[in-house]
């Protein structure tokens, strides 16, 4: 410490007076600046204190306002709590009433649902009984189908089945005498059915000998090669059968130019047109039409309509005569109606005359009601301006009647 003081004293003694003056001035400036900074710091602290006091006052005012708002909120909350309490009681009462009503409705609904369930169960039992009966019928039908398959396994019985179905359709659609079964033609052939056409046209021939065994071979084929071979065999059988129909049953002047080949199944008919288009085209060229049961029924209905039209044309003169008789009857009816109209007119005239007479009688009755006794007019001064009246004296002379003429 002594060494430092000595060195500092040596340093000062080494400085010039000018340097000492400058150093003292600088030190004075530093002291002045420090004093200014201290004054400004005091002012800043005073301003901060004033701002803090203002903020405290504002905080107190806000706190008072918050307390006031809190008191108001407490009052409103109390009022709302009271209102909510009353509303809660009303709501509880309404809810209890609705719950009671809903309970009653639910109970009634459950009761009705129970009744409906019992009724549905009863109906279900009835339907199950019907289903059981239908199942028994199906079992019986399955046995019949097995028997039918056994029947169709034979070629002759299979042909008889197709022919019987064709005969049923024709017999149901046409009247007796409009068709014939197994009729012999001039060349000795016997088609399954011939239908007589109207206006003396040649009959239409229907053949029901469909090669069903070749078709069943396609169905029973176990692989693609077997199915292809069965299809070729079916195509050959169909072509041979179509050629036989064209050669045997299409006779010029004796039969129609077109014959029907009956297929006893709609599904077989559809598959032939879908998978064997060449057979269908060849049949058309040979003037042989392949028909299913529905197409045959439709053709029979068309023929029936043509036959009915022919019968109506044959009976046209009878219809014309009946129409003429009807017109005569209509003329006589018109004359009688006109006479009856004249009678009604005369009766109306008589009624009008009777009404006129009734009106006259009514007027006479009114005049009689206007008659008065003479004694009632004894003290009355006669009026010269009054119309003259006619006096009628009775047999006893005591009563006089006055008749006033309205005319």
Coordinates of C-alpha atoms in Angstrom, one line a residue:
X1 CA 0.0 0.0 0.0
X2 CA 2.8 2.4 0.9
X3 CA 4.6 1.4 -2.3
X4 CA 1.5 2.2 -4.4
X5 CA 1.1 5.6 -2.7
X6 CA 4.6 6.4 -3.3
X7 CA 4.4 5.4 -6.9
X8 CA 1.2 7.5 -7.4
X9 CA 2.9 10.5 -5.7
X10 CA 5.9 10.1 -7.9
X11 CA 3.6 10.0 -10.9
X12 CA 1.8 13.2 -9.9
X13 CA 5.1 14.9 -9.1
X14 CA 6.2 13.9 -12.6
X15 CA 3.2 15.5 -14.3
X16 CA 3.1 19.0 -15.5
X17 CA 0.6 21.6 -14.2
X18 CA -1.3 21.6 -17.5
X19 CA -1.8 17.9 -17.2
X20 CA -3.0 18.2 -13.7
X21 CA -5.5 20.9 -14.7
X22 CA -6.9 18.7 -17.5
X23 CA -7.1 15.8 -15.2
X24 CA -9.0 17.9 -12.6
X25 CA -11.4 19.2 -15.3
X26 CA -12.1 15.7 -16.5
X27 CA -12.7 14.6 -12.9
X28 CA -15.1 17.5 -12.3
X29 CA -17.0 16.6 -15.6
X30 CA -17.3 13.0 -14.4
X31 CA -18.6 14.1 -11.0
X32 CA -21.1 16.4 -12.7
X33 CA -22.3 13.6 -15.0
X34 CA -22.6 11.3 -12.0
X35 CA -24.7 13.9 -10.2
X36 CA -26.9 14.3 -13.2
X37 CA -27.4 10.6 -13.5
X38 CA -28.3 10.4 -9.8
X39 CA -30.9 13.3 -10.2
X40 CA -32.4 11.6 -13.3
X41 CA -32.5 8.3 -11.4
X42 CA -34.4 9.9 -8.5
X43 CA -36.9 11.5 -10.9
X44 CA -37.4 8.2 -12.6
X45 CA -37.9 6.5 -9.3
X46 CA -40.4 9.2 -8.3
X47 CA -42.3 8.8 -11.6
X48 CA -42.3 5.0 -11.2
X49 CA -43.6 5.5 -7.6
X50 CA -46.3 7.8 -8.9
X51 CA -47.2 5.3 -11.7
X52 CA -47.3 2.6 -9.1
X53 CA -49.6 4.6 -6.9
X54 CA -51.9 5.4 -9.9
X55 CA -51.8 1.7 -10.8
X56 CA -52.7 0.8 -7.2
X57 CA -55.5 3.3 -7.2
X58 CA -56.8 1.9 -10.5
X59 CA -56.4 -1.6 -9.1
X60 CA -58.4 -0.6 -6.0
X61 CA -61.1 0.9 -8.3
X62 CA -61.2 -2.2 -10.4
X63 CA -61.3 -4.3 -7.3
X64 CA -64.3 -2.3 -6.0
X65 CA -66.0 -2.7 -9.4
X66 CA -65.3 -6.4 -9.3
X67 CA -66.7 -6.6 -5.8
X68 CA -69.8 -4.7 -6.9
X69 CA -70.2 -7.0 -10.0
X70 CA -69.6 -10.0 -7.7
X71 CA -72.4 -8.9 -5.4
X72 CA -74.7 -8.3 -8.4
X73 CA -73.7 -11.7 -9.7
X74 CA -74.4 -13.3 -6.4
X75 CA -77.9 -11.7 -6.4
X76 CA -78.5 -12.8 -9.9
X77 CA -77.3 -16.3 -9.1
X78 CA -79.6 -16.4 -6.1
X79 CA -82.5 -15.3 -8.3
X80 CA -81.5 -17.8 -11.0
X81 CA -81.2 -20.5 -8.4
X82 CA -84.7 -19.8 -7.1
X83 CA -86.0 -19.7 -10.7
X84 CA -84.1 -22.9 -11.5
X85 CA -85.5 -24.5 -8.3
X86 CA -89.1 -23.7 -9.3
X87 CA -88.4 -24.8 -12.9
X88 CA -86.7 -27.9 -11.6
X89 CA -89.8 -28.8 -9.6
X90 CA -92.1 -28.1 -12.5
X91 CA -89.7 -30.1 -14.8
X92 CA -89.7 -33.0 -12.3
X93 CA -93.5 -33.0 -12.1
X94 CA -93.8 -32.9 -15.9
X95 CA -91.2 -35.6 -16.3
X96 CA -93.0 -37.8 -13.7
X97 CA -96.3 -37.2 -15.6
X98 CA -94.7 -38.0 -18.9
X99 CA -93.0 -41.1 -17.5
X100 CA -96.3 -42.2 -16.1
X101 CA -97.9 -41.7 -19.6
X102 CA -95.0 -43.4 -21.3
X103 CA -95.3 -46.3 -18.8
X104 CA -98.9 -46.7 -19.6
X105 CA -98.2 -46.5 -23.4
X106 CA -95.4 -48.9 -23.1
X107 CA -97.5 -51.3 -21.1
X108 CA -100.3 -51.0 -23.6
X109 CA -97.8 -51.4 -26.5
X110 CA -96.2 -54.4 -24.8
X111 CA -99.7 -55.9 -24.3
X112 CA -100.6 -55.3 -28.0
X113 CA -97.2 -56.6 -29.1
X114 CA -97.7 -59.7 -27.0
X115 CA -101.1 -60.2 -28.6
X116 CA -99.6 -59.6 -32.0
X117 CA -96.8 -62.0 -31.3
X118 CA -99.2 -64.7 -30.2
X119 CA -101.3 -64.1 -33.4
X120 CA -98.1 -64.2 -35.5
X121 CA -97.1 -67.4 -33.8
X122 CA -100.5 -68.9 -34.5
X123 CA -100.3 -67.9 -38.2
X124 CA -96.7 -69.2 -38.3
X125 CA -97.9 -72.5 -37.0
X126 CA -100.6 -72.6 -39.6
X127 CA -98.1 -71.8 -42.3
X128 CA -95.8 -74.4 -41.0
X129 CA -98.6 -76.9 -41.2
X130 CA -99.2 -75.8 -44.8
X131 CA -95.4 -76.1 -45.5
X132 CA -95.5 -79.6 -44.0
X133 CA -98.4 -80.5 -46.3
X134 CA -96.5 -78.9 -49.3
X135 CA -93.4 -80.9 -48.3
X136 CA -95.4 -84.1 -48.4
X137 CA -96.7 -83.1 -51.8
X138 CA -93.1 -82.3 -53.0
X139 CA -92.0 -85.8 -51.8
X140 CA -94.9 -87.3 -53.7
X141 CA -94.0 -85.2 -56.8
X142 CA -90.4 -86.3 -56.5
X143 CA -91.6 -89.9 -56.6
X144 CA -93.6 -89.0 -59.7
X145 CA -90.6 -87.4 -61.3
X146 CA -88.6 -90.5 -60.7
X147 CA -91.3 -92.5 -62.4
X148 CA -91.3 -89.9 -65.2
X149 CA -87.6 -90.4 -65.7
X150 CA -88.1 -94.1 -65.8
X151 CA -90.7 -93.6 -68.5
X152 CA -88.6 -91.2 -70.5
X153 CA -85.6 -93.6 -70.4
X154 CA -87.4 -95.5 -73.2
X155 CA -87.4 -94.0 -76.7
X156 CA -91.0 -95.0 -77.5
X157 CA -92.4 -93.7 -74.2
X158 CA -90.4 -90.5 -74.7
X159 CA -91.9 -90.0 -78.1
X160 CA -95.3 -90.7 -76.7
X161 CA -94.7 -88.1 -74.0
X162 CA -93.9 -85.4 -76.6
X163 CA -96.8 -86.4 -78.7
X164 CA -99.2 -86.3 -75.8
X165 CA -98.1 -82.9 -74.8
X166 CA -98.6 -81.6 -78.4
X167 CA -102.0 -83.2 -78.6
X168 CA -103.0 -81.6 -75.3
X169 CA -102.0 -78.1 -76.6
X170 CA -103.9 -78.6 -79.9
X171 CA -107.0 -80.1 -78.3
X172 CA -107.2 -77.3 -75.7
X173 CA -106.9 -74.5 -78.3
X174 CA -109.0 -75.8 -81.3
X175 CA -112.6 -77.0 -81.6
X176 CA -113.3 -80.6 -82.4
X177 CA -113.1 -81.3 -86.1
X178 CA -110.5 -78.6 -86.7
X179 CA -107.6 -81.1 -86.3
X180 CA -106.8 -84.8 -86.7
X181 CA -104.1 -87.1 -85.2
X182 CA -102.2 -89.8 -87.1
X183 CA -104.1 -89.0 -90.3
X184 CA -102.7 -90.9 -93.4
X185 CA -101.5 -88.8 -96.3
X186 CA -101.5 -89.7 -100.0
X187 CA -97.9 -90.9 -99.8
X188 CA -98.7 -93.3 -97.0
X189 CA -97.0 -91.2 -94.2
X190 CA -98.8 -90.5 -91.0
X191 CA -97.9 -87.2 -89.3
X192 CA -98.5 -86.8 -85.6
X193 CA -101.1 -84.0 -86.2
X194 CA -102.8 -82.2 -89.1
X195 CA -104.7 -78.9 -88.5
X196 CA -107.4 -78.0 -91.0
X197 CA -106.9 -74.5 -92.3
X198 CA -109.8 -72.1 -93.2
X199 CA -111.1 -71.2 -96.6
X200 CA -110.3 -74.7 -98.0
X201 CA -106.5 -74.2 -97.6
X202 CA -104.4 -77.4 -97.2
X203 CA -103.8 -78.6 -93.6
X204 CA -100.8 -77.8 -91.5
X205 CA -98.6 -80.7 -90.4
X206 CA -97.0 -81.0 -86.9
X207 CA -94.4 -83.5 -86.1
X208 CA -93.5 -84.3 -82.4
X209 CA -90.7 -86.9 -82.9
X210 CA -87.8 -84.9 -81.4
X211 CA -84.4 -86.8 -81.0
X212 CA -84.3 -86.4 -77.2
X213 CA -81.8 -89.2 -76.7
X214 CA -79.1 -87.3 -78.6
X215 CA -79.8 -84.2 -76.5
X216 CA -79.6 -86.2 -73.3
X217 CA -76.2 -87.5 -74.5
X218 CA -75.0 -83.9 -74.6
X219 CA -76.2 -83.4 -71.1
X220 CA -74.6 -86.6 -69.8
X221 CA -71.2 -86.1 -71.5
X222 CA -68.4 -86.3 -68.9
X223 CA -65.8 -84.1 -70.7
X224 CA -65.4 -81.6 -73.6
X225 CA -64.5 -84.3 -76.1
X226 CA -67.6 -86.4 -75.3
X227 CA -69.8 -83.2 -75.3
X228 CA -68.4 -82.3 -78.8
X229 CA -69.0 -85.8 -80.2
X230 CA -72.6 -85.8 -78.7
X231 CA -73.2 -82.3 -80.2
X232 CA -72.2 -83.5 -83.6
X233 CA -74.4 -86.6 -83.3
X234 CA -77.3 -84.4 -82.2
X235 CA -76.7 -82.1 -85.2
X236 CA -76.7 -85.1 -87.6
X237 CA -79.9 -86.5 -86.0
X238 CA -81.7 -83.1 -86.3
X239 CA -80.6 -82.7 -89.9
X240 CA -81.9 -86.2 -90.8
X241 CA -85.2 -85.6 -89.0
X242 CA -85.7 -82.2 -90.7
X243 CA -85.0 -83.8 -94.1
X244 CA -87.5 -86.6 -93.4
X245 CA -90.2 -84.0 -92.4
X246 CA -89.6 -82.0 -95.6
X247 CA -89.8 -85.1 -97.8
X248 CA -92.7 -86.9 -96.2
X249 CA -95.1 -84.2 -95.0
X250 CA -94.6 -81.2 -97.4
X251 CA -96.8 -82.4 -100.3
X252 CA -97.7 -79.9 -103.0
X253 CA -101.5 -79.1 -103.0
X254 CA -102.2 -81.5 -100.1
X255 CA -100.4 -79.9 -97.2
X256 CA -99.1 -76.5 -96.3
X257 CA -95.7 -75.4 -97.6
X258 CA -94.5 -75.2 -94.0
X259 CA -94.4 -77.8 -91.3
X260 CA -93.9 -77.6 -87.5
X261 CA -91.2 -79.6 -85.6
X262 CA -92.4 -79.6 -82.0
X263 CA -89.8 -79.5 -79.2
X264 CA -91.4 -80.5 -75.8
X265 CA -89.3 -78.2 -73.7
X266 CA -88.7 -74.4 -73.6
X267 CA -85.1 -74.8 -72.3
X268 CA -84.2 -77.2 -75.1
X269 CA -85.8 -74.8 -77.6
X270 CA -83.7 -71.9 -76.2
X271 CA -80.4 -73.8 -76.2
X272 CA -81.0 -75.0 -79.8
X273 CA -81.4 -71.4 -81.0
X274 CA -78.4 -70.3 -78.9
X275 CA -75.9 -73.1 -79.6
X276 CA -77.1 -74.7 -82.9
X277 CA -77.9 -71.8 -85.2
X278 CA -76.9 -73.9 -88.2
X279 CA -79.7 -76.4 -87.5
X280 CA -82.3 -73.6 -87.2
X281 CA -81.1 -72.0 -90.5
X282 CA -81.3 -75.4 -92.3
X283 CA -84.8 -76.0 -90.9
X284 CA -85.9 -72.6 -92.2
X285 CA -84.5 -73.4 -95.7
X286 CA -86.3 -76.7 -95.6
X287 CA -89.5 -74.8 -94.6
X288 CA -89.6 -76.6 -91.2
X289 CA -90.3 -74.4 -88.2
X290 CA -89.0 -75.5 -84.8
X291 CA -91.6 -74.6 -82.2
X292 CA -91.7 -74.8 -78.4
X293 CA -94.9 -75.4 -76.4
X294 CA -95.5 -71.6 -76.0
X295 CA -94.9 -70.9 -79.7
X296 CA -97.2 -73.8 -80.6
X297 CA -99.9 -72.5 -78.3
X298 CA -99.5 -69.0 -79.8
X299 CA -99.9 -70.5 -83.4
X300 CA -102.9 -72.4 -82.3
X301 CA -104.5 -69.3 -80.9
X302 CA -103.9 -67.4 -84.2
X303 CA -105.4 -70.3 -86.2
X304 CA -108.4 -70.3 -83.8
X305 CA -108.9 -66.6 -84.4
X306 CA -108.8 -67.2 -88.2
X307 CA -111.3 -70.0 -87.9
X308 CA -113.6 -67.8 -85.8
X309 CA -113.4 -65.0 -88.4
X310 CA -114.2 -67.5 -91.1
X311 CA -117.3 -68.7 -89.2
X312 CA -118.4 -65.1 -88.7
X313 CA -118.0 -64.4 -92.4
X314 CA -120.0 -67.6 -93.1
X315 CA -122.8 -66.3 -90.8
X316 CA -122.6 -62.7 -92.2
X317 CA -126.0 -63.1 -94.1
X318 CA -127.6 -64.4 -90.9
X319 CA -126.2 -61.4 -89.0
X320 CA -127.5 -59.0 -91.7
X321 CA -131.0 -60.5 -91.5
X322 CA -131.0 -60.2 -87.7
X323 CA -129.9 -56.6 -88.0
X324 CA -132.7 -55.9 -90.5
X325 CA -135.2 -57.5 -88.0
X326 CA -133.7 -55.4 -85.3
X327 CA -134.2 -52.2 -87.4
X328 CA -137.9 -53.2 -88.0
X329 CA -138.4 -53.7 -84.3
X330 CA -136.7 -50.3 -83.6
X331 CA -139.0 -48.6 -86.1
X332 CA -142.1 -50.1 -84.4
X333 CA -140.7 -49.0 -81.1
X334 CA -140.2 -45.4 -82.4
X335 CA -143.9 -45.3 -83.6
X336 CA -145.2 -46.5 -80.3
X337 CA -143.0 -44.0 -78.4
X338 CA -144.3 -41.2 -80.5
X339 CA -147.9 -42.3 -79.9
X340 CA -147.2 -42.5 -76.2
X341 CA -145.7 -39.0 -76.4
X342 CA -149.0 -37.8 -78.0
X343 CA -150.9 -39.4 -75.1
X344 CA -148.7 -37.6 -72.7
X345 CA -149.3 -34.3 -74.5
X346 CA -153.1 -34.8 -74.3
X347 CA -152.9 -35.7 -70.7
X348 CA -150.8 -32.6 -70.0
X349 CA -153.5 -30.5 -71.7
X350 CA -156.2 -32.1 -69.6
X351 CA -154.1 -31.4 -66.5
X352 CA -153.8 -27.7 -67.5
X353 CA -157.6 -27.5 -67.9
X354 CA -158.0 -29.1 -64.5
X355 CA -155.7 -26.5 -63.0
X356 CA -157.6 -23.7 -64.7
X357 CA -160.9 -25.0 -63.2
X358 CA -159.2 -25.3 -59.8
X359 CA -158.1 -21.6 -60.1
X360 CA -161.7 -20.6 -60.9
X361 CA -163.0 -22.5 -58.0
X362 CA -160.5 -20.8 -55.7
X363 CA -161.6 -17.4 -56.9
X364 CA -165.3 -18.4 -56.3
X365 CA -164.4 -19.5 -52.8
X366 CA -162.7 -16.2 -52.1
X367 CA -165.8 -14.3 -53.3
X368 CA -168.0 -16.4 -50.9
X369 CA -165.7 -15.7 -48.0
X370 CA -166.2 -11.9 -48.8
X371 CA -170.0 -12.2 -48.2
X372 CA -171.5 -10.2 -45.1
X373 CA -174.8 -10.0 -43.2
X374 CA -177.1 -6.9 -43.7
X375 CA -177.4 -6.4 -39.9
X376 CA -173.7 -5.7 -39.7
X377 CA -174.3 -2.8 -42.2
X378 CA -177.4 -1.3 -40.5
X379 CA -175.7 1.5 -38.6
X380 CA -173.2 2.2 -41.5
X381 CA -173.9 5.1 -43.8
X382 CA -173.9 4.0 -47.3
X383 CA -171.1 5.3 -49.4
X384 CA -172.3 6.7 -52.7
X385 CA -168.9 6.4 -54.2
X386 CA -168.7 2.7 -53.4
X387 CA -169.5 0.3 -56.2
X388 CA -173.0 -0.9 -56.5
X389 CA -173.7 -4.1 -54.8
X390 CA -176.2 -6.8 -55.5
X391 CA -178.6 -7.8 -52.6
X392 CA -179.9 -11.3 -52.4
X393 CA -182.8 -11.9 -50.1
X394 CA -183.1 -15.2 -48.4
X395 CA -186.3 -17.2 -48.2
X396 CA -187.2 -16.0 -44.7
X397 CA -186.6 -12.4 -45.6
X398 CA -184.5 -11.9 -42.5
X399 CA -181.1 -12.3 -44.2
X400 CA -179.7 -10.3 -47.0
X401 CA -176.4 -11.1 -48.7
X402 CA -174.3 -8.6 -50.5
X403 CA -172.4 -9.8 -53.5
X404 CA -169.6 -7.6 -54.7
X405 CA -168.6 -7.8 -58.3
X406 CA -164.9 -7.7 -58.8
X407 CA -165.3 -7.1 -62.4

